[in-house]
Amino acid sequence: MASTSSLALSQALLSRATSHNGSDKHVSLPAFSVLKSTSPRTTFSRRRSASTSSHSLRPLVRAAAVETMDTTTDSTLVDKSVNTIRFLAIDAVEKAKSGHPGLPMGCAPMSHILYDEVMRYNPKNPYWFNRDRFVLSAGHGCMLQYALLHLAGYDSVREEDLKSFRQWGSKTPGHPENFETPGVEVTTGLILSCFQFLSITEAFPSLSDLCKRAGPLGQGIANAVGLALAEKHLAARFNKPDNEIVDHYTYSIIGDGCQMEGITNEVCSLAGHWGLGKLIAFYDDNHISIDGDTEIAFTENVDKRFEALGWHVIWVKNGNNGYDEIRAAIKEAKAVTDKPTLIKVTTTIGYGSPNKANSYSVHGAALGEKEVEATRNNLGWPYEPFQVPEDVKSHWSRHTPEGAALEADWNTKFAAYEKKYPEEAEELKSIISGDLPAGWEKALPTYTPVSPGDATRNLSQQCLNALAKSVPGFLGGSADLASSNMTLLKAFGDFQNATPEGRNLRFGVREHGMGAICNGIALHSPGFIPYCATFFVFTDYMRAAMRISALSEAGVMYVMTHDSIGLGEDGPTHQPIEHLSSFRAMPNIMMFRPADGNETAGAYKIAVTRRNTPSVLALSRQKLPQLPGTSIENVERGGYTISDNSTGNKPDVILIGTGSELEIAAQAGEELRKEGKTVRVVSFVCWELFDEQTDAYKESVLPSDVSARVSIEAGSTFGWGKIVGGKGKSIGIDSFGASAPAGKLYKEFGITIEAVVAAAKSLI
């Protein structure tokens, strides 16, 4: 029986899950689920024929000579179950007239064995903490995962959901989305919401090519590395000799496209370095991409590359029906505990299709009515579309009681753990549930105008170290710039293979992989609050991962220093210009540019609490003063007044600044007041938060009948028009920067008190 505290936590998690997913999401959690990890978030011709089972054209790195896993499932039933997966995918893609049937048809055998024989999960509680995680990195083949979730008994994917594949409002979108479909851990293979444009593509068929693009491949395996890192870290911190409370695997299917993306090499290098022994990746080795056979662009020896990255490598030569080979490979992989494993599974894309198997034509388009019928005949499939044979349905139905039993056993284990190790249990519950310790925010530093001035990157370091001591799930690191980003957690060691309990993550120069790994950490458990850091301009290397953070509602904190021309002599290659504007244009991400210590602490306070929205903090290299009028509390407003000598909400002019330029706006305001002007100075620390405020509050800060407004920011003026209005003026930089001392750059680019005063006078 679960403990009373566990039951209360379970009820809170159930409420959170249903509120995030909505009443129509078919979410059902058992009464004693105790703890969950990831809550849903608000809001390709060296070919084999279909009947060929060997592949002899790529060199074998090593033969897998291991015992076969025990299985009591009749091989005929396995064949039937595998074909059920294939035809659920075929039928859904055919009905939608859009999708990717080839991968599910080829990967059905390995995925059947994984979901039916190997993985531990509870279909009725997709968020049970100690479940095994699965990531379909090749997300375009998502009908594979939807078919598996349907067979396994997940309420999120019913028959009607399969029939509405890629349709508006569907729980089976065109790529896996964790915020739409319970049972999907992370969002992978994103494309620009092509499932929402099907009505358009019906009218304009040429646009259907958009739906054949698989998006940022490699993000999924990167997320899987983050999930596996999270498991290893928690196991090191909380497992005891008499109670291994954290014990689960992360599995992923990656394709040739994932292998080509540079991010895969970044993250797999780190996975090998960190020795993530509970990460097992299946490489769908089918040698087909959108343009044809991979021989045209991808001929490297993947096996040797992964061995060099520190992975254990196994080759399953017959992925089409070599069930025992697949079982043996998984058994061997789980026996290797000191390094991750890549299982290369040679498959035939579109297996079973007489005329399209083994070709790019089956990758990203429906088979067509005639080829569907031919495939049914070829594989001896007499069933109607979307029909699951009764014996297959009966076989898979055992996962519901078995999953409930697995979770119940773990609940009992956790109750014993909580009784014997109450302090550790309290920390672990905070990470699993996302419930922050009482009074955590009191650890954040506060400042007054007489406090010493400092660069906001240094003030950020004070906040990071304070949060790490008060928030159990707080961890992170930098892309080889910790000493410059000021992101080292001084009281905690490094996460390394031999010290996985450490909370400093050393990513090396791998910005893209860093961001995507942090997404995986954030989506492992709601109480994980990962941060990652580099220079602001280098967000260009990791923008795809940051966009996935926003889309998948992963509350990663992006600590970005050297935020403007104020970094000085390193020059335009390092000076961000358009970056602030670009992130303000991105949905569901908060772009903070704090001006001093209080605003920096306020930004962190919001970033910690907004777990479904990632945050970017743009921080200065140069020293800034602690300004009068700023506060931690007012950062929640996004924009607020720091000084004002007007009455009746009618100043002569409003000066608006962010970050290091708020000081300039404040000084310009003082100059204008000396000349008898009434001036309001406003900090616009976070546009997104200001947009959330009531109309009345917005009017109190930016009254509509005051058109004399001047903004100043050492970056692009793009977007400021909506703040200053048609009659206002924006002072900024709409060209690249230059190499010179910061003071000289500010003068040459006109980011000065004098420029603000002149602009204001021209408007009054």
CSV table of N, CA and C in Angstrom, one decimal, residues 286-373:
chain,number,residue,atom,x,y,z
A,286,ASN,N,18.2,1.0,-43.3
A,286,ASN,CA,17.5,0.6,-44.5
A,286,ASN,C,18.1,1.3,-45.8
A,287,HIS,N,19.0,2.2,-45.6
A,287,HIS,CA,19.8,2.8,-46.7
A,287,HIS,C,18.9,3.6,-47.7
A,288,ILE,N,17.8,4.1,-47.2
A,288,ILE,CA,16.9,4.9,-48.1
A,288,ILE,C,16.6,6.2,-47.4
A,289,SER,N,16.8,7.3,-48.2
A,289,SER,CA,16.3,8.6,-47.7
A,289,SER,C,15.4,9.2,-48.8
A,290,ILE,N,15.0,10.4,-48.6
A,290,ILE,CA,14.0,11.0,-49.5
A,290,ILE,C,14.5,11.1,-50.9
A,291,ASP,N,15.8,11.4,-51.1
A,291,ASP,CA,16.3,11.5,-52.5
A,291,ASP,C,16.7,10.1,-53.1
A,292,GLY,N,16.6,9.1,-52.4
A,292,GLY,CA,17.0,7.8,-52.9
A,292,GLY,C,17.9,7.0,-52.0
A,293,ASP,N,18.7,6.1,-52.7
A,293,ASP,CA,19.7,5.3,-51.9
A,293,ASP,C,20.7,6.2,-51.2
A,294,THR,N,21.0,5.9,-50.0
A,294,THR,CA,22.0,6.7,-49.3
A,294,THR,C,23.4,6.6,-49.8
A,295,GLU,N,23.6,5.8,-50.8
A,295,GLU,CA,24.9,5.7,-51.5
A,295,GLU,C,25.3,7.1,-52.1
A,296,ILE,N,24.3,7.9,-52.4
A,296,ILE,CA,24.5,9.1,-53.1
A,296,ILE,C,25.2,10.2,-52.2
A,297,ALA,N,25.1,9.9,-50.8
A,297,ALA,CA,25.6,11.0,-49.9
A,297,ALA,C,26.1,10.4,-48.6
A,298,PHE,N,25.9,9.1,-48.3
A,298,PHE,CA,26.2,8.6,-47.0
A,298,PHE,C,26.8,7.2,-47.0
A,299,THR,N,28.1,7.2,-47.0
A,299,THR,CA,28.8,5.9,-47.2
A,299,THR,C,29.7,5.5,-46.1
A,300,GLU,N,29.7,6.3,-45.0
A,300,GLU,CA,30.7,6.0,-43.9
A,300,GLU,C,30.3,4.7,-43.2
A,301,ASN,N,31.2,4.2,-42.5
A,301,ASN,CA,31.0,3.0,-41.7
A,301,ASN,C,30.4,3.5,-40.3
A,302,VAL,N,29.1,3.4,-40.1
A,302,VAL,CA,28.5,3.9,-38.9
A,302,VAL,C,28.9,3.1,-37.7
A,303,ASP,N,29.1,1.8,-37.9
A,303,ASP,CA,29.5,0.9,-36.8
A,303,ASP,C,30.8,1.3,-36.2
A,304,LYS,N,31.8,1.6,-37.1
A,304,LYS,CA,33.1,2.0,-36.6
A,304,LYS,C,33.1,3.4,-35.9
A,305,ARG,N,32.2,4.2,-36.5
A,305,ARG,CA,32.1,5.6,-35.9
A,305,ARG,C,31.6,5.5,-34.5
A,306,PHE,N,30.6,4.6,-34.3
A,306,PHE,CA,30.0,4.5,-32.9
A,306,PHE,C,31.0,3.8,-32.0
A,307,GLU,N,31.7,2.9,-32.5
A,307,GLU,CA,32.7,2.3,-31.6
A,307,GLU,C,33.7,3.3,-31.2
A,308,ALA,N,34.1,4.2,-32.1
A,308,ALA,CA,35.1,5.2,-31.8
A,308,ALA,C,34.5,6.2,-30.8
A,309,LEU,N,33.1,6.4,-30.8
A,309,LEU,CA,32.5,7.3,-29.8
A,309,LEU,C,32.3,6.6,-28.5
A,310,GLY,N,32.7,5.4,-28.3
A,310,GLY,CA,32.6,4.7,-27.0
A,310,GLY,C,31.3,3.9,-26.8
A,311,TRP,N,30.7,3.5,-27.9
A,311,TRP,CA,29.5,2.7,-27.8
A,311,TRP,C,29.8,1.2,-28.1
A,312,HIS,N,29.0,0.4,-27.5
A,312,HIS,CA,29.0,-1.0,-27.8
A,312,HIS,C,28.1,-1.2,-29.1
A,313,VAL,N,28.6,-1.9,-30.1
A,313,VAL,CA,27.9,-2.0,-31.3
A,313,VAL,C,27.5,-3.5,-31.7
A,314,ILE,N,26.3,-3.7,-32.0
A,314,ILE,CA,25.8,-5.0,-32.4
A,314,ILE,C,25.1,-4.9,-33.8
A,315,TRP,N,25.2,-5.9,-34.6
A,315,TRP,CA,24.6,-5.8,-35.9
A,315,TRP,C,23.6,-7.0,-36.0
A,316,VAL,N,22.3,-6.7,-36.2
A,316,VAL,CA,21.3,-7.6,-36.5
A,316,VAL,C,21.1,-7.6,-38.0
A,317,LYS,N,21.5,-8.7,-38.7
A,317,LYS,CA,21.5,-8.7,-40.2
A,317,LYS,C,20.1,-8.8,-40.7
A,318,ASN,N,19.2,-9.5,-40.0
A,318,ASN,CA,17.9,-9.8,-40.5
A,318,ASN,C,16.9,-9.1,-39.7
A,319,GLY,N,16.6,-7.8,-39.9
A,319,GLY,CA,15.6,-7.1,-39.2
A,319,GLY,C,14.2,-7.3,-39.6
A,320,ASN,N,14.0,-8.0,-40.7
A,320,ASN,CA,12.7,-8.2,-41.3
A,320,ASN,C,11.9,-9.3,-40.6
A,321,ASN,N,12.5,-10.4,-40.2
A,321,ASN,CA,11.8,-11.4,-39.5
A,321,ASN,C,12.8,-12.2,-38.6
A,322,GLY,N,14.0,-11.7,-38.3
A,322,GLY,CA,14.9,-12.3,-37.5
A,322,GLY,C,14.7,-12.0,-36.0
A,323,TYR,N,13.5,-12.5,-35.5
A,323,TYR,CA,13.1,-12.2,-34.1
A,323,TYR,C,14.1,-12.6,-33.1
A,324,ASP,N,14.6,-13.8,-33.2
A,324,ASP,CA,15.6,-14.2,-32.2
A,324,ASP,C,16.9,-13.4,-32.3
A,325,GLU,N,17.3,-13.0,-33.4
A,325,GLU,CA,18.5,-12.1,-33.5
A,325,GLU,C,18.2,-10.8,-32.8
A,326,ILE,N,17.0,-10.3,-32.9
A,326,ILE,CA,16.7,-9.0,-32.2
A,326,ILE,C,16.7,-9.2,-30.7
A,327,ARG,N,16.1,-10.3,-30.3
A,327,ARG,CA,16.0,-10.6,-28.9
A,327,ARG,C,17.4,-10.8,-28.3
A,328,ALA,N,18.2,-11.5,-29.0
A,328,ALA,CA,19.6,-11.7,-28.5
A,328,ALA,C,20.4,-10.4,-28.4
A,329,ALA,N,20.2,-9.5,-29.4
A,329,ALA,CA,20.9,-8.2,-29.4
A,329,ALA,C,20.5,-7.4,-28.2
A,330,ILE,N,19.2,-7.4,-27.9
A,330,ILE,CA,18.7,-6.6,-26.7
A,330,ILE,C,19.3,-7.2,-25.4
A,331,LYS,N,19.3,-8.5,-25.4
A,331,LYS,CA,19.8,-9.2,-24.2
A,331,LYS,C,21.3,-8.8,-24.0
A,332,GLU,N,22.1,-8.8,-25.1
A,332,GLU,CA,23.5,-8.5,-25.0
A,332,GLU,C,23.6,-7.0,-24.6
A,333,ALA,N,22.8,-6.1,-25.2
A,333,ALA,CA,22.9,-4.7,-24.9
A,333,ALA,C,22.7,-4.4,-23.4
A,334,LYS,N,21.7,-5.1,-22.8
A,334,LYS,CA,21.4,-4.9,-21.4
A,334,LYS,C,22.5,-5.4,-20.5
A,335,ALA,N,23.2,-6.4,-21.0
A,335,ALA,CA,24.3,-6.9,-20.2
A,335,ALA,C,25.6,-6.0,-20.2
A,336,VAL,N,25.6,-5.1,-21.1
A,336,VAL,CA,26.7,-4.1,-21.2
A,336,VAL,C,26.3,-2.9,-20.4
A,337,THR,N,26.9,-2.7,-19.2
A,337,THR,CA,26.4,-1.6,-18.3
A,337,THR,C,27.3,-0.4,-18.3
A,338,ASP,N,28.4,-0.4,-18.9
A,338,ASP,CA,29.4,0.7,-18.8
A,338,ASP,C,29.4,1.6,-20.0
A,339,LYS,N,28.6,1.3,-21.0
A,339,LYS,CA,28.5,2.1,-22.2
A,339,LYS,C,27.2,2.0,-22.9
A,340,PRO,N,26.8,3.0,-23.7
A,340,PRO,CA,25.5,2.8,-24.5
A,340,PRO,C,25.7,1.8,-25.6
A,341,THR,N,24.6,1.3,-26.1
A,341,THR,CA,24.7,0.3,-27.2
A,341,THR,C,23.9,0.8,-28.4
A,342,LEU,N,24.5,0.6,-29.6
A,342,LEU,CA,23.9,0.8,-30.9
A,342,LEU,C,23.6,-0.6,-31.4
A,343,ILE,N,22.3,-0.9,-31.7
A,343,ILE,CA,22.0,-2.1,-32.4
A,343,ILE,C,21.6,-1.7,-33.8
A,344,LYS,N,22.5,-2.0,-34.7
A,344,LYS,CA,22.2,-1.8,-36.1
A,344,LYS,C,21.3,-2.9,-36.6
A,345,VAL,N,20.1,-2.5,-37.1
A,345,VAL,CA,19.2,-3.5,-37.5
A,345,VAL,C,18.9,-3.3,-39.0
A,346,THR,N,19.4,-4.2,-39.8
A,346,THR,CA,19.3,-4.0,-41.3
A,346,THR,C,17.9,-4.4,-41.7
A,347,THR,N,17.1,-3.5,-42.2
A,347,THR,CA,15.7,-3.7,-42.5
A,347,THR,C,15.4,-3.4,-44.0
A,348,THR,N,14.2,-3.7,-44.4
A,348,THR,CA,13.8,-3.2,-45.7
A,348,THR,C,12.6,-2.2,-45.5
A,349,ILE,N,12.9,-1.0,-46.0
A,349,ILE,CA,11.8,0.0,-45.9
A,349,ILE,C,10.6,-0.4,-46.7
A,350,GLY,N,9.4,-0.3,-46.1
A,350,GLY,CA,8.2,-0.7,-46.9
A,350,GLY,C,8.1,-2.2,-47.0
A,351,TYR,N,8.7,-3.0,-46.1
A,351,TYR,CA,8.6,-4.4,-46.1
A,351,TYR,C,7.2,-4.9,-46.4
A,352,GLY,N,7.1,-5.8,-47.4
A,352,GLY,CA,5.8,-6.4,-47.8
A,352,GLY,C,5.2,-5.8,-49.0
A,353,SER,N,5.5,-4.6,-49.3
A,353,SER,CA,5.0,-3.9,-50.5
A,353,SER,C,5.6,-4.5,-51.8
A,354,PRO,N,4.9,-5.2,-52.6
A,354,PRO,CA,5.6,-5.8,-53.8
A,354,PRO,C,6.3,-4.9,-54.8
A,355,ASN,N,5.8,-3.7,-54.9
A,355,ASN,CA,6.3,-2.8,-55.9
A,355,ASN,C,7.0,-1.5,-55.4
A,356,LYS,N,6.9,-1.3,-54.1
A,356,LYS,CA,7.5,-0.1,-53.5
A,356,LYS,C,8.5,-0.3,-52.4
A,357,ALA,N,8.5,-1.6,-51.9
A,357,ALA,CA,9.5,-1.9,-50.8
A,357,ALA,C,10.9,-1.6,-51.4
A,358,ASN,N,11.8,-1.2,-50.5
A,358,ASN,CA,13.2,-1.0,-50.9
A,358,ASN,C,13.4,0.2,-51.8
A,359,SER,N,12.5,1.2,-51.7
A,359,SER,CA,12.6,2.4,-52.6
A,359,SER,C,12.2,3.6,-51.8
A,360,TYR,N,12.7,4.8,-52.4
A,360,TYR,CA,12.3,6.0,-51.7
A,360,TYR,C,10.8,6.4,-51.8
A,361,SER,N,10.1,5.7,-52.8
A,361,SER,CA,8.7,6.1,-53.0
A,361,SER,C,7.8,5.6,-51.8
A,362,VAL,N,8.3,4.8,-51.0
A,362,VAL,CA,7.5,4.3,-49.8
A,362,VAL,C,7.9,5.1,-48.6
A,363,HIS,N,8.9,6.0,-48.7
A,363,HIS,CA,9.3,6.7,-47.5
A,363,HIS,C,8.3,7.7,-47.0
A,364,GLY,N,7.8,8.6,-47.9
A,364,GLY,CA,7.0,9.7,-47.5
A,364,GLY,C,5.7,9.9,-48.2
A,365,ALA,N,5.0,8.9,-48.6
A,365,ALA,CA,3.8,9.0,-49.3
A,365,ALA,C,3.0,7.7,-49.1
A,366,ALA,N,1.6,7.9,-49.2
A,366,ALA,CA,0.8,6.7,-49.0
A,366,ALA,C,1.0,5.7,-50.2
A,367,LEU,N,0.8,4.5,-49.9
A,367,LEU,CA,1.1,3.4,-50.9
A,367,LEU,C,0.1,3.6,-52.1
A,368,GLY,N,-1.1,4.0,-51.9
A,368,GLY,CA,-2.1,4.0,-53.0
A,368,GLY,C,-2.9,2.8,-52.9
A,369,GLU,N,-4.2,2.9,-53.3
A,369,GLU,CA,-5.2,1.9,-53.1
A,369,GLU,C,-4.7,0.5,-53.7
A,370,LYS,N,-4.2,0.6,-54.9
A,370,LYS,CA,-3.8,-0.7,-55.6
A,370,LYS,C,-2.6,-1.3,-54.9
A,371,GLU,N,-1.6,-0.5,-54.4
A,371,GLU,CA,-0.5,-1.1,-53.7
A,371,GLU,C,-0.8,-1.6,-52.3
A,372,VAL,N,-1.8,-1.0,-51.7
A,372,VAL,CA,-2.3,-1.5,-50.4
A,372,VAL,C,-2.9,-2.8,-50.6
A,373,GLU,N,-3.7,-3.0,-51.6
A,373,GLU,CA,-4.3,-4.3,-51.9
A,373,GLU,C,-3.3,-5.3,-52.2
